[in-house]
Short mmCIF file of C-alpha atoms in Angstrom, two decimals:
data_model
loop_
_atom_site.label_atom_id
_atom_site.label_comp_id
_atom_site.label_asym_id
_atom_site.label_seq_id
_atom_site.Cartn_x
_atom_site.Cartn_y
_atom_site.Cartn_z
CA MET Q 1 -15.56 -23.84 -22.56
CA LYS Q 2 -18.42 -22.29 -24.52
CA ASN Q 3 -20.19 -20.91 -21.42
CA PHE Q 4 -16.97 -19.49 -20.01
CA ALA Q 5 -16.14 -17.80 -23.32
CA GLN Q 6 -19.60 -16.23 -23.42
CA LEU Q 7 -19.18 -15.01 -19.83
CA LEU Q 8 -15.89 -13.28 -20.67
CA ASN Q 9 -17.42 -11.76 -23.79
CA HIS Q 10 -20.44 -10.40 -21.90
CA LEU Q 11 -18.21 -9.03 -19.11
CA TYR Q 12 -16.01 -7.32 -21.69
CA PHE Q 13 -18.95 -5.50 -23.25
CA SER Q 14 -20.69 -4.65 -19.96
CA TYR Q 15 -19.76 -1.27 -18.52
CA GLN Q 16 -21.90 -1.08 -15.37
CA HIS Q 17 -20.75 -2.77 -12.17
CA LYS Q 18 -24.25 -4.03 -11.43
CA ALA Q 19 -24.45 -5.72 -14.84
CA LYS Q 20 -21.08 -7.39 -14.34
CA LEU Q 21 -22.12 -8.50 -10.87
CA ASN Q 22 -25.31 -10.09 -12.18
CA LEU Q 23 -23.35 -11.92 -14.89
CA LEU Q 24 -21.03 -13.43 -12.30
CA LEU Q 25 -23.86 -14.36 -9.93
CA ASP Q 26 -25.77 -16.05 -12.75
CA PHE Q 27 -22.67 -17.96 -13.85
CA PHE Q 28 -21.88 -19.20 -10.34
CA LYS Q 29 -25.50 -20.27 -9.88
CA ASN Q 30 -25.93 -22.13 -13.17
CA THR Q 31 -22.48 -23.66 -13.69
CA SER Q 32 -21.46 -26.91 -12.05
CA ASP Q 33 -18.18 -27.87 -10.38
CA PRO Q 34 -15.36 -27.88 -11.28
CA GLU Q 35 -16.11 -25.61 -14.26
CA ARG Q 36 -17.12 -22.57 -12.22
CA GLY Q 37 -14.11 -23.00 -9.95
CA TYR Q 38 -11.68 -23.01 -12.85
CA ALA Q 39 -13.45 -20.01 -14.38
CA LEU Q 40 -13.05 -18.23 -11.04
CA ALA Q 41 -9.34 -19.11 -10.98
CA ILE Q 42 -8.76 -17.67 -14.46
CA MET Q 43 -10.62 -14.45 -13.69
CA ALA Q 44 -8.78 -14.07 -10.37
CA ASP Q 45 -5.44 -14.96 -12.00
CA THR Q 46 -4.59 -17.82 -9.62
CA LEU Q 47 -3.58 -20.33 -12.31
CA ASP Q 48 -0.27 -20.55 -14.12
CA PHE Q 49 0.35 -22.10 -17.53
CA PRO Q 50 4.13 -22.58 -17.77
CA THR Q 51 4.19 -23.67 -21.44
CA PHE Q 52 1.37 -21.45 -22.76
CA LYS Q 53 2.94 -18.05 -23.40
CA ARG Q 54 2.58 -15.07 -25.71
CA GLN Q 55 5.63 -16.03 -27.78
CA LEU Q 56 4.10 -19.42 -28.60
CA ILE Q 57 0.88 -17.74 -29.72
CA ARG Q 58 2.79 -15.38 -32.02
CA GLU Q 59 4.71 -18.28 -33.56
CA LEU Q 60 1.48 -20.16 -34.30
CA ILE Q 61 -0.20 -17.24 -36.06
CA ASP Q 62 2.97 -16.40 -38.04
CA GLN Q 63 2.82 -19.92 -39.50
CA ARG Q 64 -0.71 -19.30 -40.79
CA ILE Q 65 -0.94 -15.60 -41.65
CA ASP Q 66 1.43 -13.31 -43.51
CA PRO Q 67 3.41 -11.50 -40.77
CA PHE Q 68 2.96 -8.11 -42.45
CA LEU Q 69 -0.82 -8.60 -42.61
CA PHE Q 70 -0.78 -9.64 -38.96
CA GLU Q 71 1.17 -6.53 -37.90
CA LEU Q 72 -1.26 -4.28 -39.75
CA SER Q 73 -4.21 -6.06 -38.14
CA PHE Q 74 -2.64 -6.02 -34.67
CA ASP Q 75 -1.92 -2.32 -35.01
CA TYR Q 76 -5.59 -1.70 -35.80
CA VAL Q 77 -7.17 -4.08 -33.26
CA GLY Q 78 -4.69 -3.42 -30.46
CA ASP Q 79 -5.24 -6.70 -28.61
CA LEU Q 80 -3.14 -9.79 -29.36
CA ALA Q 81 -5.76 -12.39 -28.42
CA GLU Q 82 -8.55 -10.64 -30.31
CA THR Q 83 -6.39 -10.17 -33.42
CA ILE Q 84 -5.43 -13.84 -33.57
CA ALA Q 85 -8.97 -15.00 -32.80
CA LEU Q 86 -10.25 -13.00 -35.76
CA LEU Q 87 -7.47 -14.00 -38.17
CA TRP Q 88 -7.23 -17.71 -37.31
CA PRO Q 89 -8.31 -19.80 -40.33
CA ASN Q 90 -11.60 -21.67 -39.89
CA LYS Q 91 -10.97 -25.31 -40.76
CA MET Q 92 -14.10 -26.92 -39.37
CA SER Q 93 -17.79 -26.41 -39.91
CA LYS Q 94 -20.01 -25.19 -37.09
CA SER Q 95 -21.30 -28.71 -36.49
CA GLU Q 96 -17.74 -30.01 -36.08
CA SER Q 97 -16.54 -27.08 -34.01
CA LYS Q 98 -16.60 -28.03 -30.34
CA LEU Q 99 -14.09 -27.40 -27.60
CA PRO Q 100 -13.94 -29.66 -24.52
CA HIS Q 101 -15.03 -28.53 -21.06
CA LEU Q 102 -12.98 -25.76 -19.46
CA SER Q 103 -11.66 -28.17 -16.82
CA LYS Q 104 -10.34 -30.49 -19.55
CA VAL Q 105 -8.76 -27.57 -21.43
CA ILE Q 106 -6.99 -26.39 -18.27
CA HIS Q 107 -5.84 -29.86 -17.23
CA ASP Q 108 -4.31 -30.55 -20.63
CA LEU Q 109 -2.61 -27.15 -20.96
CA ARG Q 110 -1.07 -27.42 -17.49
CA ASN Q 111 0.15 -30.99 -17.88
CA ILE Q 112 1.04 -31.47 -21.52
CA PRO Q 113 4.80 -31.72 -22.32
CA GLN Q 114 6.23 -28.48 -23.67
CA ALA Q 115 7.15 -30.08 -27.01
CA GLN Q 116 3.48 -30.94 -27.62
CA THR Q 117 1.94 -27.65 -26.48
CA ALA Q 118 2.05 -25.92 -29.87
CA ASN Q 119 0.23 -28.69 -31.75
CA HIS Q 120 -2.30 -29.14 -28.96
CA LEU Q 121 -3.08 -25.43 -28.79
CA ALA Q 122 -3.44 -25.25 -32.58
CA GLU Q 123 -5.95 -28.12 -32.48
CA LEU Q 124 -7.98 -26.29 -29.82
CA LEU Q 125 -7.97 -23.07 -31.83
CA ASP Q 126 -9.10 -25.02 -34.90
CA LYS Q 127 -12.09 -26.36 -32.95
CA GLY Q 128 -13.33 -23.07 -31.52
CA ASN Q 129 -15.31 -20.16 -32.90
CA THR Q 130 -14.00 -16.59 -32.72
CA ILE Q 131 -15.23 -15.89 -29.18
CA GLU Q 132 -13.98 -19.25 -27.90
CA ARG Q 133 -10.58 -18.70 -29.51
CA TRP Q 134 -10.39 -15.25 -27.94
CA ALA Q 135 -11.21 -16.65 -24.48
CA LEU Q 136 -8.72 -19.50 -24.92
CA LEU Q 137 -5.94 -17.11 -25.89
CA LYS Q 138 -6.76 -14.80 -22.99
CA ILE Q 139 -6.02 -17.71 -20.65
CA GLY Q 140 -2.49 -17.87 -22.02
CA THR Q 141 -1.73 -14.16 -22.30
CA GLY Q 142 -2.90 -13.59 -18.72
CA SER Q 143 -4.50 -10.20 -19.40
CA LEU Q 144 -8.28 -10.57 -19.52
CA ARG Q 145 -9.05 -6.82 -19.45
CA ILE Q 146 -12.72 -7.45 -18.70
CA GLY Q 147 -13.09 -4.82 -15.98
CA VAL Q 148 -13.26 -7.32 -13.12
CA SER Q 149 -10.73 -7.06 -10.29
CA ALA Q 150 -9.94 -9.72 -7.69
CA ARG Q 151 -11.75 -7.62 -5.07
CA PHE Q 152 -14.81 -7.36 -7.32
CA ILE Q 153 -14.86 -11.14 -7.76
CA LYS Q 154 -14.72 -11.65 -3.98
CA LYS Q 155 -17.62 -9.22 -3.62
CA ALA Q 156 -19.59 -11.32 -6.12
CA LEU Q 157 -18.78 -14.51 -4.19
CA ALA Q 158 -19.91 -12.91 -0.93
CA LEU Q 159 -23.21 -11.85 -2.51
CA TYR Q 160 -23.67 -15.26 -4.10
CA GLY Q 161 -23.24 -17.09 -0.79
CA GLN Q 162 -24.79 -14.34 1.36
CA VAL Q 163 -21.66 -14.25 3.53
CA ASN Q 164 -19.38 -11.52 4.82
CA ILE Q 165 -16.70 -10.49 2.34
CA GLN Q 166 -14.18 -10.49 5.22
CA ASP Q 167 -14.73 -14.24 5.52
CA ILE Q 168 -13.96 -14.60 1.81
CA GLU Q 169 -10.80 -12.52 2.25
CA HIS Q 170 -9.74 -14.59 5.25
CA LEU Q 171 -10.16 -17.88 3.39
CA TRP Q 172 -8.99 -16.84 -0.05
CA HIS Q 173 -5.31 -17.72 0.00
CA SER Q 174 -5.91 -21.03 1.77
CA GLN Q 175 -8.21 -22.25 -1.02
CA LYS Q 176 -6.98 -23.70 -4.30
CA PRO Q 177 -8.57 -24.12 -7.75
CA PRO Q 178 -11.14 -25.40 -8.55
CA TYR Q 179 -12.44 -24.15 -5.18
CA ILE Q 180 -14.73 -27.11 -4.49
CA GLU Q 181 -14.84 -26.57 -0.71
CA LEU Q 182 -15.34 -22.83 -1.12
CA PHE Q 183 -18.39 -23.25 -3.36
CA ALA Q 184 -19.79 -26.03 -1.16
CA TRP Q 185 -19.77 -23.57 1.73
CA LEU Q 186 -21.25 -20.75 -0.37
CA ASP Q 187 -24.00 -23.12 -1.55
CA GLY Q 188 -24.83 -23.92 2.09
CA LYS Q 189 -23.94 -27.60 1.67
CA LYS Q 190 -20.92 -27.63 3.98
CA PRO Q 191 -19.54 -25.53 6.85
CA ILE Q 192 -16.93 -22.87 6.26
CA PRO Q 193 -13.67 -24.52 5.13
CA SER Q 194 -11.12 -25.07 7.86
CA ILE Q 195 -7.74 -23.48 7.37
CA ALA Q 196 -4.99 -26.03 7.69
CA GLU Q 197 -1.64 -25.17 9.23
CA ASP Q 198 -0.04 -24.36 5.92
CA ASN Q 199 1.54 -21.22 4.65
CA PHE Q 200 -1.21 -18.91 3.55
CA PHE Q 201 -1.44 -15.20 3.17
CA HIS Q 202 -3.68 -12.87 5.19
CA PRO Q 203 -5.03 -10.09 2.92
CA VAL Q 204 -3.44 -6.84 4.00
CA MET Q 205 -5.04 -3.81 5.61
CA LEU Q 206 -4.66 -0.61 3.59
CA SER Q 207 -5.02 3.11 4.25
CA HIS Q 208 -6.88 6.09 2.81
CA PRO Q 209 -5.29 9.37 1.73
CA LEU Q 210 -5.85 11.97 4.45
CA LYS Q 211 -7.83 14.91 3.10
CA ASP Q 212 -8.01 18.34 4.70
CA LYS Q 213 -11.66 17.81 5.67
CA ASP Q 214 -10.68 14.67 7.62
CA LEU Q 215 -7.99 16.40 9.66
CA SER Q 216 -10.45 17.48 12.36
CA SER Q 217 -11.29 13.82 13.03
CA ILE Q 218 -7.68 13.02 14.01
CA ASN Q 219 -7.63 13.10 17.82
CA PRO Q 220 -4.01 12.96 19.05
CA ASP Q 221 -5.08 10.71 21.93
CA ASN Q 222 -6.47 8.10 19.53
CA PHE Q 223 -3.76 8.02 16.83
CA PHE Q 224 -0.07 7.56 16.44
CA ALA Q 225 2.04 8.14 13.35
CA GLU Q 226 4.71 6.17 11.49
CA TYR Q 227 6.96 6.89 8.57
CA LYS Q 228 5.68 5.50 5.28
CA TYR Q 229 8.66 3.66 3.87
CA ASP Q 230 9.29 3.47 0.14
CA GLY Q 231 9.65 -0.27 -0.37
CA ILE Q 232 7.12 -3.01 -1.01
CA ARG Q 233 4.57 -4.15 1.54
CA VAL Q 234 5.22 -7.74 2.60
CA GLN Q 235 3.93 -10.39 4.93
CA LEU Q 236 6.30 -12.92 6.46
CA VAL Q 237 4.56 -16.18 7.36
CA CYS Q 238 6.33 -18.87 9.37
CA THR Q 239 4.59 -22.11 10.42
CA ALA Q 240 5.78 -25.42 11.79
CA LYS Q 241 5.94 -26.75 8.23
CA GLU Q 242 7.62 -23.95 6.28
CA LYS Q 243 8.07 -20.21 5.91
CA ALA Q 244 7.39 -17.77 3.09
CA LEU Q 245 7.47 -14.10 2.15
CA TYR Q 246 4.42 -12.66 0.35
CA SER Q 247 3.87 -9.40 -1.49
CA ARG Q 248 0.79 -7.28 -0.69
CA THR Q 249 -1.13 -9.10 -3.44
CA GLY Q 250 -0.29 -12.55 -2.06
CA ASP Q 251 2.49 -13.47 -4.51
CA ASN Q 252 5.15 -15.69 -2.97
CA ILE Q 253 8.47 -13.85 -3.40
CA SER Q 254 10.54 -16.09 -1.10
CA ARG Q 255 12.91 -17.20 -3.86
CA SER Q 256 13.86 -13.61 -4.63
CA PHE Q 257 14.50 -12.76 -0.97
CA PRO Q 258 15.68 -15.91 0.85
CA ASP Q 259 17.75 -13.79 3.24
CA ALA Q 260 14.59 -12.14 4.59
CA LEU Q 261 13.50 -15.48 6.05
CA GLN Q 262 16.73 -16.60 7.67
CA THR Q 263 16.22 -15.16 11.16
CA VAL Q 264 12.65 -16.39 11.77
CA ASN Q 265 11.95 -19.94 12.92
CA ASN Q 266 8.99 -19.80 15.32
CA PRO Q 267 5.33 -19.67 14.17
CA VAL Q 268 4.56 -16.04 13.40
CA VAL Q 269 2.92 -13.74 10.83
CA LEU Q 270 4.56 -10.32 10.46
CA ASP Q 271 3.45 -7.30 8.44
CA GLY Q 272 6.11 -4.90 7.22
CA GLU Q 273 7.95 -3.09 4.45
CA LEU Q 274 10.64 -4.87 2.46
CA MET Q 275 13.74 -2.78 1.82
CA VAL Q 276 17.41 -3.44 1.12
CA ALA Q 277 20.33 -2.21 3.20
CA GLY Q 278 22.86 0.20 1.74
CA LYS Q 279 26.38 0.80 3.00
CA HIS Q 280 25.36 3.09 5.86
CA CYS Q 281 21.56 3.19 5.82
CA ILE Q 282 18.42 1.65 4.36
CA GLY Q 283 18.45 1.87 0.58
CA SER Q 284 16.00 3.48 -1.83
CA PHE Q 285 13.28 1.84 -3.90
CA ASN Q 286 15.68 2.02 -6.83
CA ASP Q 287 18.10 -0.17 -4.85
CA LEU Q 288 15.29 -2.60 -4.08
CA GLN Q 289 14.32 -2.82 -7.75
CA LYS Q 290 17.68 -4.38 -8.54
CA ARG Q 291 16.55 -7.43 -6.55
CA LEU Q 292 12.91 -7.59 -7.56
CA ASN Q 293 11.98 -10.43 -9.93
CA ARG Q 294 15.35 -12.14 -9.53
CA LYS Q 295 14.26 -15.70 -8.89
CA ASN Q 296 17.74 -16.86 -7.81
CA PRO Q 297 19.82 -13.94 -6.49
CA ASP Q 298 23.55 -14.65 -6.46
CA LYS Q 299 25.84 -14.47 -3.45
CA LYS Q 300 27.23 -11.08 -4.45
CA ILE Q 301 23.90 -9.25 -4.50
CA LEU Q 302 22.80 -10.95 -1.26
CA GLU Q 303 25.93 -9.59 0.40
CA GLU Q 304 25.89 -6.12 -1.18
CA GLN Q 305 22.13 -5.50 -0.91
CA PRO Q 306 20.74 -7.67 1.90
CA ALA Q 307 17.01 -7.64 2.57
CA VAL Q 308 15.67 -5.67 5.53
CA ILE Q 309 12.08 -5.67 6.82
CA ILE Q 310 10.66 -2.63 8.62
CA LEU Q 311 8.14 -4.22 11.00
CA TYR Q 312 4.71 -2.58 11.23
CA ASP Q 313 2.45 -5.19 12.78
CA LEU Q 314 2.13 -8.64 14.35
CA LEU Q 315 -0.82 -10.64 12.99
CA GLU Q 316 -0.13 -14.03 14.55
CA ASP Q 317 2.23 -15.24 17.26
CA GLU Q 318 2.71 -18.90 18.18
CA LYS Q 319 -0.44 -19.84 16.21
CA ARG Q 320 -2.59 -17.20 18.00
CA ASP Q 321 -4.51 -14.91 15.66
CA LEU Q 322 -4.08 -11.34 16.91
CA ARG Q 323 -5.88 -9.42 14.17
CA HIS Q 324 -8.98 -8.80 16.27
CA LEU Q 325 -6.94 -7.01 18.94
CA PRO Q 326 -6.54 -3.22 18.89
CA LEU Q 327 -3.38 -1.98 17.21
CA SER Q 328 -1.99 -0.66 20.50
CA GLU Q 329 -2.00 -4.21 21.93
CA ARG Q 330 -0.59 -5.72 18.75
CA ARG Q 331 2.20 -3.16 18.85
CA LYS Q 332 3.16 -4.13 22.42
CA LYS Q 333 3.19 -7.79 21.42
CA LEU Q 334 5.31 -6.94 18.37
CA GLU Q 335 7.83 -5.13 20.59
CA ASN Q 336 7.92 -8.12 22.97
CA TRP Q 337 8.39 -10.53 20.04
CA PHE Q 338 11.22 -8.39 18.69
CA ALA Q 339 12.92 -8.24 22.10
CA ARG Q 340 12.72 -12.04 22.44
CA HIS Q 341 14.06 -12.93 19.00
CA HIS Q 342 16.38 -10.04 18.03
CA PRO Q 343 16.18 -10.65 14.25
CA SER Q 344 19.26 -9.03 12.74
CA ASN Q 345 17.58 -8.26 9.40
CA MET Q 346 14.51 -6.51 10.83
CA VAL Q 347 13.83 -3.08 12.31
CA LEU Q 348 10.84 -1.89 14.33
CA SER Q 349 8.97 0.94 12.68
CA GLU Q 350 9.37 4.06 14.81
CA LEU Q 351 6.21 5.43 16.42
CA LEU Q 352 5.73 9.19 16.16
CA PHE Q 353 3.48 11.03 18.61
CA PHE Q 354 1.83 14.45 18.46
CA ASN Q 355 -0.26 16.54 20.87
CA SER Q 356 -2.34 18.71 18.55
CA SER Q 357 -3.38 19.31 14.97
CA GLU Q 358 -0.63 21.93 14.76
CA ASP Q 359 1.95 19.35 15.89
CA LEU Q 360 0.63 16.91 13.30
CA LEU Q 361 0.87 19.44 10.48
CA GLU Q 362 4.41 20.30 11.55
CA LEU Q 363 5.27 16.59 11.61
CA LYS Q 364 3.80 16.24 8.14
CA LYS Q 365 5.73 19.26 6.85
CA ASP Q 366 8.97 18.01 8.35
CA THR Q 367 8.53 14.47 6.98
CA LEU Q 368 7.45 15.40 3.47
CA SER Q 369 10.12 18.06 3.05
CA LYS Q 370 12.96 15.69 3.89
CA GLN Q 371 14.68 14.01 0.96
CA HIS Q 372 15.23 10.73 2.78
CA ILE Q 373 15.71 8.08 0.10
CA ALA Q 374 13.79 5.41 2.06
CA ILE Q 375 10.77 7.45 3.23
CA GLU Q 376 7.90 8.59 1.00
CA GLY Q 377 5.36 9.88 3.50
CA LEU Q 378 3.57 9.59 6.80
CA MET Q 379 1.02 7.10 8.16
CA LEU Q 380 -1.65 7.79 10.80
CA LYS Q 381 -3.21 4.80 12.57
CA ARG Q 382 -5.96 4.56 15.14
CA LYS Q 383 -4.67 2.89 18.28
CA ASP Q 384 -7.87 0.86 18.63
CA SER Q 385 -7.96 -0.41 15.03
CA PRO Q 386 -8.30 -4.15 14.45
CA TYR Q 387 -6.49 -5.57 11.43
CA ILE Q 388 -9.17 -5.64 8.71
CA ALA Q 389 -8.51 -6.81 5.17
CA GLY Q 390 -9.03 -4.25 2.45
CA ARG Q 391 -9.35 -0.50 2.91
CA PRO Q 392 -11.81 0.17 5.78
CA PHE Q 393 -12.41 3.87 6.29
CA GLY Q 394 -11.55 5.75 9.47
CA TYR Q 395 -8.73 3.57 10.79
CA TRP Q 396 -5.56 4.25 8.81
CA PHE Q 397 -4.63 7.34 6.80
CA LYS Q 398 -1.61 8.33 4.73
CA TRP Q 399 0.14 11.44 3.53
CA LYS Q 400 2.47 10.93 0.57
CA ARG Q 401 5.02 13.36 -0.76
CA ASN Q 402 3.59 15.43 -3.61
CA PRO Q 403 4.67 14.16 -7.03
CA ARG Q 404 7.44 15.83 -8.97
CA LEU Q 405 6.46 17.70 -12.13
CA ILE Q 406 8.32 18.29 -15.36
CA ASP Q 407 7.30 19.56 -18.80
CA ALA Q 408 8.18 17.08 -21.56
CA VAL Q 409 7.58 16.89 -25.31
CA LEU Q 410 5.52 14.16 -26.99
CA MET Q 411 7.79 12.17 -29.34
CA TYR Q 412 6.00 8.90 -30.19
CA ALA Q 413 2.53 7.41 -29.83
CA GLN Q 414 1.10 3.92 -30.04
CA ARG Q 415 -2.40 2.48 -29.90
CA GLY Q 416 -3.64 1.31 -26.53
CA HIS Q 417 -5.14 -2.05 -25.61
CA GLY Q 418 -8.62 -3.31 -24.84
CA LYS Q 419 -11.19 -0.53 -25.03
CA ARG Q 420 -8.47 1.92 -26.10
CA SER Q 421 -7.28 -0.18 -29.02
CA SER Q 422 -8.71 2.30 -31.56
CA TYR Q 423 -6.94 5.31 -30.01
CA TYR Q 424 -3.35 6.44 -29.72
CA SER Q 425 -3.09 6.45 -25.94
CA ASP Q 426 0.45 5.19 -25.14
CA TYR Q 427 2.91 8.06 -25.26
CA THR Q 428 6.70 8.42 -25.23
CA PHE Q 429 7.97 11.81 -24.13
CA GLY Q 430 11.38 13.47 -24.00
CA LEU Q 431 13.44 16.39 -22.70
CA TRP Q 432 15.94 18.65 -24.39
CA LEU Q 433 19.63 17.76 -24.44
CA GLY Q 434 21.11 20.62 -26.38
CA GLU Q 435 19.17 20.79 -29.66
CA GLU Q 436 18.05 17.15 -29.41
CA LEU Q 437 15.08 15.56 -27.66
CA VAL Q 438 16.00 12.52 -25.58
CA PRO Q 439 13.23 10.08 -24.53
CA ILE Q 440 12.89 9.76 -20.75
CA GLY Q 441 9.80 7.59 -20.33
CA LYS Q 442 6.29 6.53 -21.27
CA ALA Q 443 2.83 7.27 -19.90
CA TYR Q 444 -0.60 6.02 -20.82
CA PHE Q 445 -2.99 7.46 -18.24
CA GLY Q 446 -3.78 10.68 -16.44
CA PHE Q 447 -6.12 12.17 -19.04
CA THR Q 448 -9.89 12.21 -19.50
CA ASP Q 449 -11.75 10.46 -22.33
CA GLU Q 450 -12.37 13.83 -23.96
CA GLU Q 451 -8.66 14.66 -23.80
CA LEU Q 452 -7.89 11.23 -25.28
CA TYR Q 453 -10.11 11.98 -28.30
CA GLN Q 454 -8.36 15.33 -28.78
CA LEU Q 455 -4.89 13.78 -28.42
CA ASP Q 456 -5.73 10.97 -30.83
CA LYS Q 457 -6.89 13.47 -33.43
CA TRP Q 458 -3.79 15.63 -32.92
CA ILE Q 459 -1.47 12.62 -33.31
CA ARG Q 460 -3.10 11.51 -36.56
CA TYR Q 461 -2.76 15.00 -38.06
CA HIS Q 462 0.83 15.49 -36.88
CA THR Q 463 2.38 12.10 -37.70
CA GLN Q 464 5.76 12.42 -39.41
CA ASN Q 465 6.89 8.80 -39.57
CA HIS Q 466 5.84 5.20 -38.85
CA PHE Q 467 7.82 2.43 -37.17
CA GLY Q 468 5.47 -0.56 -37.23
CA PRO Q 469 2.66 0.29 -34.78
CA VAL Q 470 4.52 3.36 -33.49
CA ARG Q 471 3.95 6.86 -34.88
CA GLU Q 472 6.60 9.53 -34.66
CA VAL Q 473 4.91 12.91 -34.30
CA GLU Q 474 5.85 16.53 -34.80
CA LYS Q 475 7.77 17.72 -31.74
CA ALA Q 476 5.22 20.37 -30.82
CA LEU Q 477 3.00 19.13 -27.98
CA VAL Q 478 4.00 19.46 -24.32
CA PHE Q 479 2.81 17.29 -21.42
CA GLU Q 480 3.20 18.11 -17.76
CA ILE Q 481 4.43 14.78 -16.41
CA ALA Q 482 4.01 13.81 -12.76
CA PHE Q 483 6.27 11.17 -11.22
CA ASP Q 484 7.24 9.91 -7.78
CA ALA Q 485 11.03 9.77 -8.15
CA VAL Q 486 13.86 9.85 -10.66
CA ASN Q 487 17.00 7.71 -10.55
CA TYR Q 488 20.08 7.06 -12.61
CA SER Q 489 19.65 4.20 -15.07
CA SER Q 490 22.21 2.60 -17.38
CA ARG Q 491 19.39 0.92 -19.34
CA HIS Q 492 17.97 4.17 -20.72
CA LYS Q 493 19.51 6.42 -23.38
CA SER Q 494 18.82 9.47 -21.25
CA GLY Q 495 20.67 7.91 -18.30
CA VAL Q 496 17.66 8.30 -16.00
CA ALA Q 497 14.42 6.47 -15.22
CA LEU Q 498 11.17 7.86 -13.80
CA ARG Q 499 9.15 6.04 -11.20
CA PHE Q 500 5.40 5.87 -11.86
CA PRO Q 501 5.19 8.55 -14.60
CA ARG Q 502 1.70 9.79 -15.51
CA ILE Q 503 0.25 12.71 -17.41
CA ASN Q 504 -0.74 15.52 -15.06
CA ARG Q 505 -2.10 17.78 -17.79
CA VAL Q 506 -1.72 18.57 -21.47
CA ARG Q 507 0.02 21.90 -22.08
CA TRP Q 508 -1.70 22.87 -25.32
CA ASP Q 509 -0.53 26.45 -24.74
CA LYS Q 510 3.18 25.83 -24.22
CA PRO Q 511 5.74 25.81 -27.06
CA ALA Q 512 7.93 22.71 -27.23
CA SER Q 513 11.02 24.90 -27.10
CA GLU Q 514 10.06 25.87 -23.53
CA ALA Q 515 9.89 22.28 -22.26
CA ASP Q 516 12.39 21.26 -19.60
CA LYS Q 517 15.97 20.24 -20.22
CA LEU Q 518 17.37 16.86 -19.21
CA GLU Q 519 19.68 18.62 -16.75
CA ASN Q 520 16.61 19.92 -14.88
CA LEU Q 521 15.44 16.35 -14.35
CA ILE Q 522 18.87 15.10 -13.29
CA ALA Q 523 19.00 17.87 -10.69
CA LEU Q 524 15.98 16.27 -8.98
CA ILE Q 525 17.84 13.01 -8.29
CA ASN Q 526 18.51 12.56 -4.59
CA PRO Q 527 22.18 13.43 -3.99
CA THR Q 528 22.64 10.23 -1.97
CA GLU Q 529 21.55 8.10 -4.95
CA GLN Q 530 24.35 6.05 -6.50
CA ARG Q 531 25.05 6.16 -10.22
#
């Protein structure tokens, strides 16, 4: 546990990618199995601890530290795990302080009865030093914030084993912690692991935004276009043993959408966009959100908002891997598969053709100007493109509808987390409803570091009230807020909810009285959207 805690600490305080890469390579080289495999699993977030949650951690510290003192400390530090690690009473001397191996810690936390978890966790925290306690708590909170993404970790593994990162991507979801076979292959001790006929996810192929300078490279003979639907990217995997629906990140969402799997029974891997059906057409993302994260949807919602998959691609058919084939061939095979099986809850994505750059620009203009609730843009795909995991350049491009903009007033601010824990970087903003400001959402990115320093200073000088860690500020600063869509929402006081709000710019020059009214925002809601 000590070595893993030190690794996390060094990664947290390293800002250069090369330095982080060297830390990971050194750890993989000098750490034995299964410790390095479990460390990999925690950093890649492939382990779950059902009884080790944030609420339990809060209850433990409240039993040992005055809650008011904790709130003051948490407000200053900004990170739950770090705050508790610093405040936790030291009961043992340095000679007595010793946590077990990481593998032992993980085994116990994953298998201990829920009733015993609190006492066991407290004993572990008593045995560790500050850094070890911090690392231990990070395991439970699930938010490492060490500047290492899953893709970055796979890059480190590829460098460590001197293998192609595409091979890592291909294997990733078929391997399980503590990744013994994976490391044996990377160490050159065993051949590449075989992939059994189980449900596993193929990492998805992604696109690049199409810039004006790239437009000249789009030859109409080599590309076709598709609508970019506004749902969630999914992969449907059906094998002889079972079938599952995965999100673009490899999360199994089958329980939330059992109806999406009902019409597929033969071995196949399909790539598409998950939507829900409305009364007369495909529903919006807002409709889909009503079903997301529902582990056990009831009969009513399954009937009123059934799942629909817009099919983009065919990756496997009858156990044959098709990803190496050009997209034009995969598309023909997808059309043949669809004609053979006639799945009632699936729709083939429409192909759109163009003869010139002028035609393409007109197609773009027509698509992006439409207010279709299920379409958010346009995709361009090379007909000869193989299906490559990640975001390879030159194959697939996208045009998304420009974000909506509205001027809103800063109402409240709160400290950020991780490296932003010393700054007020989480903002609540509102619009005018008569003489009153009504909060419509929150944003915490979209500004530079220099702007953050200026905003933090402004907030401190213009604070009017405190509500725990939240500061109410003078209603005088205007933000231009960008967002993808706005919908009706019964859960918000304003009656609306923004999708993906972010700060487009700070309007230091604009009086708060000239910010937008709530009615201006409501007018942007698609008229086909249901209340």
